[in-house]
Amino acid sequence: MPKWKLTTEFTFDSAHYIRDYNGPCGRLHGHTYKVRLEVISRQLHPSEYCPHPVMVADFKTLRWAKRDATKGGLDHGVLNEILPPEYDTTAEAIAQYIYHETKRRLPEGVELKVAVSETPNSWVEYEED
């Protein structure tokens, strides 16, 4: 059976603070977040932008978080004001949020893994079984 694995990366700039953190991360500050999405499917699909089943997922759909915060993305926003209250703004929680928001945009049965970096040397990955 065929299997396709699609990988895409993008960045967005946002500010945040970690609630009740005793240190500099508890104050408002910003990052250029780097996001890597890995998407696996055993079949090809149409997308919002193309009616033919020719892709695992549309890159435009996958990069929704790169859009400006005023247009439904995360770029140039304050994450504490954008993410729902059940999410904190640690890299772990941001990865989980991006996973859930991306997953709902994907066809049924498509596997997803999200990696988020706040700094060049620190990454977190999130996926669900």
Coordinates of N, CA and C in Angstrom, one line a residue:
M1 N 0.8 -1.2 0.0 CA 0.0 0.0 0.0 C 0.9 1.2 0.0
P2 N 0.6 2.2 -0.8 CA 1.4 3.4 -0.9 C 1.3 4.3 0.4
K3 N 2.3 5.0 0.7 CA 2.3 5.9 1.8 C 3.2 7.2 1.5
W4 N 2.6 8.3 1.7 CA 3.3 9.6 1.5 C 3.5 10.3 2.8
K5 N 4.7 10.9 2.9 CA 5.1 11.7 4.1 C 5.5 13.1 3.6
L6 N 4.7 14.0 4.0 CA 4.9 15.4 3.7 C 5.5 16.2 4.9
T7 N 6.5 17.0 4.7 CA 7.1 17.8 5.7 C 7.2 19.2 5.3
T8 N 6.8 20.1 6.1 CA 6.9 21.6 5.8 C 7.3 22.3 7.1
E9 N 8.0 23.4 6.9 CA 8.4 24.3 8.0 C 8.1 25.7 7.7
F10 N 7.8 26.4 8.7 CA 7.5 27.9 8.6 C 7.8 28.5 9.9
T11 N 7.9 29.8 9.9 CA 8.1 30.6 11.1 C 6.9 31.6 11.3
F12 N 6.8 32.0 12.5 CA 5.9 33.1 12.9 C 6.5 33.9 14.1
D13 N 6.2 35.1 14.2 CA 6.7 35.9 15.3 C 5.5 36.3 16.2
S14 N 5.7 36.0 17.5 CA 4.7 36.3 18.5 C 5.3 36.6 19.8
A15 N 4.5 37.2 20.7 CA 4.9 37.5 22.0 C 4.1 36.6 23.0
H16 N 4.6 36.4 24.2 CA 3.9 35.6 25.2 C 4.6 35.8 26.5
Y17 N 4.0 35.3 27.5 CA 4.6 35.2 28.8 C 4.1 33.9 29.4
I18 N 4.8 33.3 30.3 CA 4.4 32.0 31.0 C 3.8 32.4 32.3
R19 N 2.5 32.2 32.4 CA 1.8 32.6 33.6 C 2.4 32.0 34.9
D20 N 2.6 32.8 35.9 CA 3.2 32.4 37.2 C 4.6 31.9 37.1
Y21 N 5.3 32.2 36.1 CA 6.7 31.7 36.0 C 7.6 32.7 36.8
N22 N 8.4 32.1 37.6 CA 9.3 33.0 38.5 C 10.6 33.2 37.7
G23 N 10.7 34.1 36.8 CA 11.9 34.4 36.1 C 11.5 35.2 34.8
P24 N 12.5 35.5 34.0 CA 12.3 36.3 32.8 C 11.1 35.8 31.9
C25 N 10.9 34.5 31.8 CA 9.9 34.0 30.9 C 8.5 34.4 31.4
G26 N 8.4 34.8 32.7 CA 7.1 35.3 33.2 C 6.7 36.7 32.8
R27 N 7.7 37.4 32.1 CA 7.4 38.7 31.6 C 7.1 38.6 30.1
L28 N 6.4 39.6 29.6 CA 6.1 39.6 28.2 C 7.4 39.7 27.4
H29 N 7.5 38.8 26.4 CA 8.7 38.8 25.5 C 8.3 38.1 24.2
G30 N 9.2 38.1 23.2 CA 8.8 37.5 21.9 C 9.8 36.5 21.4
H31 N 9.3 35.7 20.4 CA 10.2 34.7 19.8 C 9.8 34.7 18.3
T32 N 10.8 34.3 17.5 CA 10.5 33.8 16.2 C 10.3 32.3 16.3
Y33 N 9.1 31.8 16.3 CA 8.8 30.4 16.4 C 9.1 29.7 15.1
K34 N 9.7 28.6 15.1 CA 9.8 27.7 14.0 C 9.0 26.5 14.2
V35 N 8.2 26.2 13.1 CA 7.3 25.1 13.2 C 7.6 24.1 12.1
R36 N 7.6 22.8 12.4 CA 7.8 21.8 11.4 C 6.6 20.8 11.6
L37 N 5.9 20.6 10.5 CA 4.8 19.6 10.4 C 5.1 18.5 9.6
E38 N 4.9 17.3 10.1 CA 5.0 16.0 9.3 C 3.6 15.4 9.2
V39 N 3.3 15.2 7.9 CA 1.9 14.7 7.7 C 2.1 13.4 6.8
I40 N 1.4 12.3 7.3 CA 1.5 11.0 6.6 C 0.1 10.6 6.2
S41 N 0.0 10.1 5.0 CA -1.3 9.6 4.5 C -1.0 8.4 3.5
R42 N -2.0 7.5 3.5 CA -1.9 6.3 2.6 C -2.7 6.6 1.3
Q43 N -3.3 7.8 1.2 CA -4.0 8.2 0.0 C -3.9 9.7 -0.2
L44 N -4.1 10.1 -1.4 CA -4.0 11.5 -1.7 C -5.4 12.1 -1.6
H45 N -5.5 13.4 -1.4 CA -6.8 14.1 -1.1 C -6.9 15.4 -2.0
P46 N -8.1 15.8 -2.1 CA -8.3 17.2 -2.7 C -8.1 18.2 -1.5
S47 N -8.2 19.4 -1.8 CA -8.0 20.4 -0.8 C -9.1 21.5 -1.0
E48 N -9.1 22.5 -0.1 CA -9.9 23.6 -0.2 C -9.6 24.4 -1.5
Y49 N -8.4 24.3 -2.0 CA -7.9 25.1 -3.1 C -7.8 24.3 -4.4
C50 N -7.9 22.9 -4.3 CA -7.8 22.1 -5.5 C -8.8 20.9 -5.4
P51 N -9.7 20.8 -6.3 CA -10.8 19.7 -6.2 C -10.3 18.3 -6.5
H52 N -9.1 18.1 -7.0 CA -8.6 16.8 -7.4 C -7.8 16.1 -6.3
P53 N -7.9 14.8 -6.1 CA -7.1 14.1 -5.0 C -5.7 13.9 -5.5
V54 N -4.9 15.0 -5.3 CA -3.5 15.0 -5.8 C -2.5 15.3 -4.7
M55 N -2.9 15.4 -3.4 CA -2.0 15.8 -2.4 C -2.3 15.2 -1.0
V56 N -1.3 15.0 -0.2 CA -1.5 14.6 1.2 C -2.3 15.6 1.9
A57 N -1.8 16.9 1.8 CA -2.5 18.0 2.4 C -1.9 19.3 1.7
D58 N -2.7 20.3 1.6 CA -2.3 21.5 0.9 C -1.3 22.3 1.9
F59 N -0.2 22.7 1.3 CA 0.7 23.5 2.1 C 0.1 24.7 2.6
K60 N -0.8 25.3 1.9 CA -1.4 26.6 2.3 C -2.3 26.3 3.5
T61 N -3.0 25.2 3.5 CA -3.8 24.8 4.7 C -2.9 24.5 5.9
L62 N -1.8 23.8 5.7 CA -1.0 23.4 6.8 C -0.3 24.6 7.5
R63 N -0.1 25.7 6.7 CA 0.6 26.8 7.2 C -0.3 27.9 7.8
W64 N -1.5 27.5 8.2 CA -2.5 28.5 8.7 C -1.9 29.3 9.9
A65 N -1.0 28.8 10.7 CA -0.5 29.5 11.9 C 0.4 30.7 11.5
K66 N 0.9 30.6 10.3 CA 1.8 31.7 9.8 C 1.1 32.9 9.4
R67 N -0.3 32.8 9.3 CA -1.1 34.0 8.9 C -1.0 35.0 10.1
D68 N -1.3 36.2 9.8 CA -1.4 37.3 10.8 C -2.5 37.0 11.8
A69 N -2.2 37.3 13.1 CA -3.1 37.0 14.1 C -4.5 37.6 13.9
T70 N -4.6 38.7 13.2 CA -5.9 39.3 12.9 C -6.7 38.5 11.8
K71 N -6.0 37.6 11.1 CA -6.6 36.8 10.1 C -6.6 35.3 10.4
G72 N -6.6 35.0 11.7 CA -6.8 33.6 12.2 C -5.5 32.9 12.4
G73 N -4.4 33.5 12.3 CA -3.1 32.8 12.5 C -2.5 33.2 13.9
L74 N -1.2 33.0 14.0 CA -0.5 33.3 15.3 C 0.5 34.4 15.1
D75 N 0.8 34.9 13.9 CA 1.9 35.8 13.6 C 1.5 37.2 14.1
H76 N 2.5 37.8 14.8 CA 2.4 39.1 15.4 C 1.2 39.3 16.3
G77 N 1.0 38.3 17.1 CA 0.0 38.4 18.2 C 0.6 38.1 19.5
V78 N -0.2 38.3 20.5 CA 0.2 37.9 21.9 C -0.5 36.5 22.2
L79 N 0.3 35.5 22.3 CA -0.3 34.2 22.4 C -1.2 34.0 23.6
N80 N -0.9 34.7 24.6 CA -1.8 34.6 25.8 C -3.2 35.1 25.5
E81 N -3.3 35.9 24.5 CA -4.6 36.5 24.1 C -5.3 35.7 23.0
I82 N -4.5 34.9 22.3 CA -5.0 34.1 21.1 C -5.4 32.7 21.5
L83 N -4.5 32.0 22.2 CA -4.8 30.6 22.6 C -5.9 30.6 23.6
P84 N -6.8 29.5 23.5 CA -7.9 29.4 24.5 C -7.3 29.2 25.9
P85 N -8.1 29.5 26.9 CA -7.5 29.5 28.3 C -7.0 28.1 28.7
E86 N -7.5 27.0 28.1 CA -7.0 25.7 28.6 C -5.5 25.5 28.1
Y87 N -5.0 26.3 27.3 CA -3.6 26.2 26.8 C -2.8 27.2 27.5
D88 N -1.6 26.8 28.0 CA -0.6 27.8 28.5 C 0.2 28.2 27.2
T89 N 1.3 28.9 27.4 CA 2.0 29.4 26.2 C 3.5 28.9 26.3
T90 N 3.7 27.7 26.9 CA 4.9 27.0 26.8 C 5.1 26.5 25.4
A91 N 6.3 26.1 25.0 CA 6.4 25.5 23.7 C 5.6 24.2 23.6
E92 N 5.5 23.5 24.7 CA 4.8 22.2 24.7 C 3.3 22.5 24.4
A93 N 2.7 23.5 25.0 CA 1.3 23.8 24.8 C 1.1 24.4 23.4
I94 N 2.0 25.2 22.9 CA 1.9 25.8 21.6 C 1.9 24.7 20.6
A95 N 2.8 23.7 20.7 CA 2.8 22.6 19.8 C 1.5 21.8 19.8
Q96 N 1.0 21.6 21.0 CA -0.3 20.9 21.2 C -1.5 21.7 20.5
Y97 N -1.5 23.0 20.7 CA -2.5 23.8 20.1 C -2.4 23.8 18.6
I98 N -1.2 23.9 18.0 CA -1.0 23.9 16.6 C -1.5 22.5 16.1
Y99 N -1.1 21.4 16.8 CA -1.5 20.1 16.4 C -3.1 20.0 16.3
H100 N -3.8 20.4 17.3 CA -5.2 20.3 17.3 C -5.9 21.2 16.2
E101 N -5.4 22.4 16.1 CA -6.0 23.3 15.0 C -5.6 22.8 13.6
T102 N -4.5 22.2 13.4 CA -4.1 21.7 12.1 C -4.9 20.4 11.8
K103 N -5.0 19.5 12.8 CA -5.6 18.2 12.7 C -7.1 18.4 12.2
R104 N -7.8 19.4 12.7 CA -9.2 19.6 12.3 C -9.3 20.1 10.9
R105 N -8.2 20.5 10.3 CA -8.2 21.0 8.9 C -7.8 19.9 7.9
L106 N -7.4 18.7 8.4 CA -7.0 17.6 7.6 C -8.0 16.6 7.4
P107 N -7.9 15.8 6.3 CA -8.9 14.8 6.0 C -8.7 13.7 7.1
E108 N -9.8 12.9 7.3 CA -9.8 11.8 8.3 C -8.7 10.8 7.9
G109 N -8.1 10.3 9.0 CA -7.1 9.2 8.8 C -5.6 9.7 8.5
V110 N -5.5 11.0 8.3 CA -4.1 11.6 8.1 C -3.4 11.7 9.4
E111 N -2.2 11.2 9.5 CA -1.3 11.3 10.7 C -0.6 12.7 10.7
L112 N -0.4 13.2 11.9 CA 0.3 14.5 12.1 C 1.2 14.5 13.2
K113 N 2.4 15.1 13.0 CA 3.3 15.4 14.1 C 3.7 16.9 14.0
V114 N 3.8 17.5 15.1 CA 4.1 19.0 15.1 C 5.4 19.2 16.0
A115 N 6.3 19.9 15.5 CA 7.5 20.3 16.3 C 7.5 21.8 16.3
V116 N 7.8 22.4 17.5 CA 7.9 23.8 17.7 C 9.2 24.2 18.4
S117 N 9.8 25.2 17.9 CA 11.1 25.7 18.5 C 10.9 27.2 18.8
E118 N 11.3 27.6 20.0 CA 11.3 29.0 20.4 C 12.7 29.6 20.2
T119 N 13.7 28.8 20.3 CA 15.1 29.2 20.1 C 15.7 28.2 19.1
P120 N 16.8 28.6 18.5 CA 17.5 27.7 17.6 C 17.9 26.4 18.1
N121 N 18.1 26.3 19.5 CA 18.6 25.0 20.1 C 17.6 24.2 20.9
S122 N 16.3 24.6 20.9 CA 15.3 24.0 21.7 C 14.1 23.7 20.9
W123 N 13.7 22.4 20.9 CA 12.5 21.9 20.1 C 11.6 21.1 21.0
V124 N 10.4 21.1 20.7 CA 9.4 20.1 21.3 C 8.6 19.5 20.2
E125 N 8.3 18.2 20.4 CA 7.4 17.6 19.4 C 6.1 17.1 20.0
Y126 N 5.0 17.1 19.3 CA 3.8 16.7 19.8 C 3.0 15.9 18.7
E127 N 2.5 14.7 19.1 CA 1.7 13.9 18.3 C 0.8 13.1 19.2
E128 N -0.3 12.5 18.6 CA -1.2 11.7 19.3 C -1.3 10.3 18.6
D129 N -1.5 9.3 19.4 CA -1.6 7.9 18.8 C -3.0 7.7 18.2

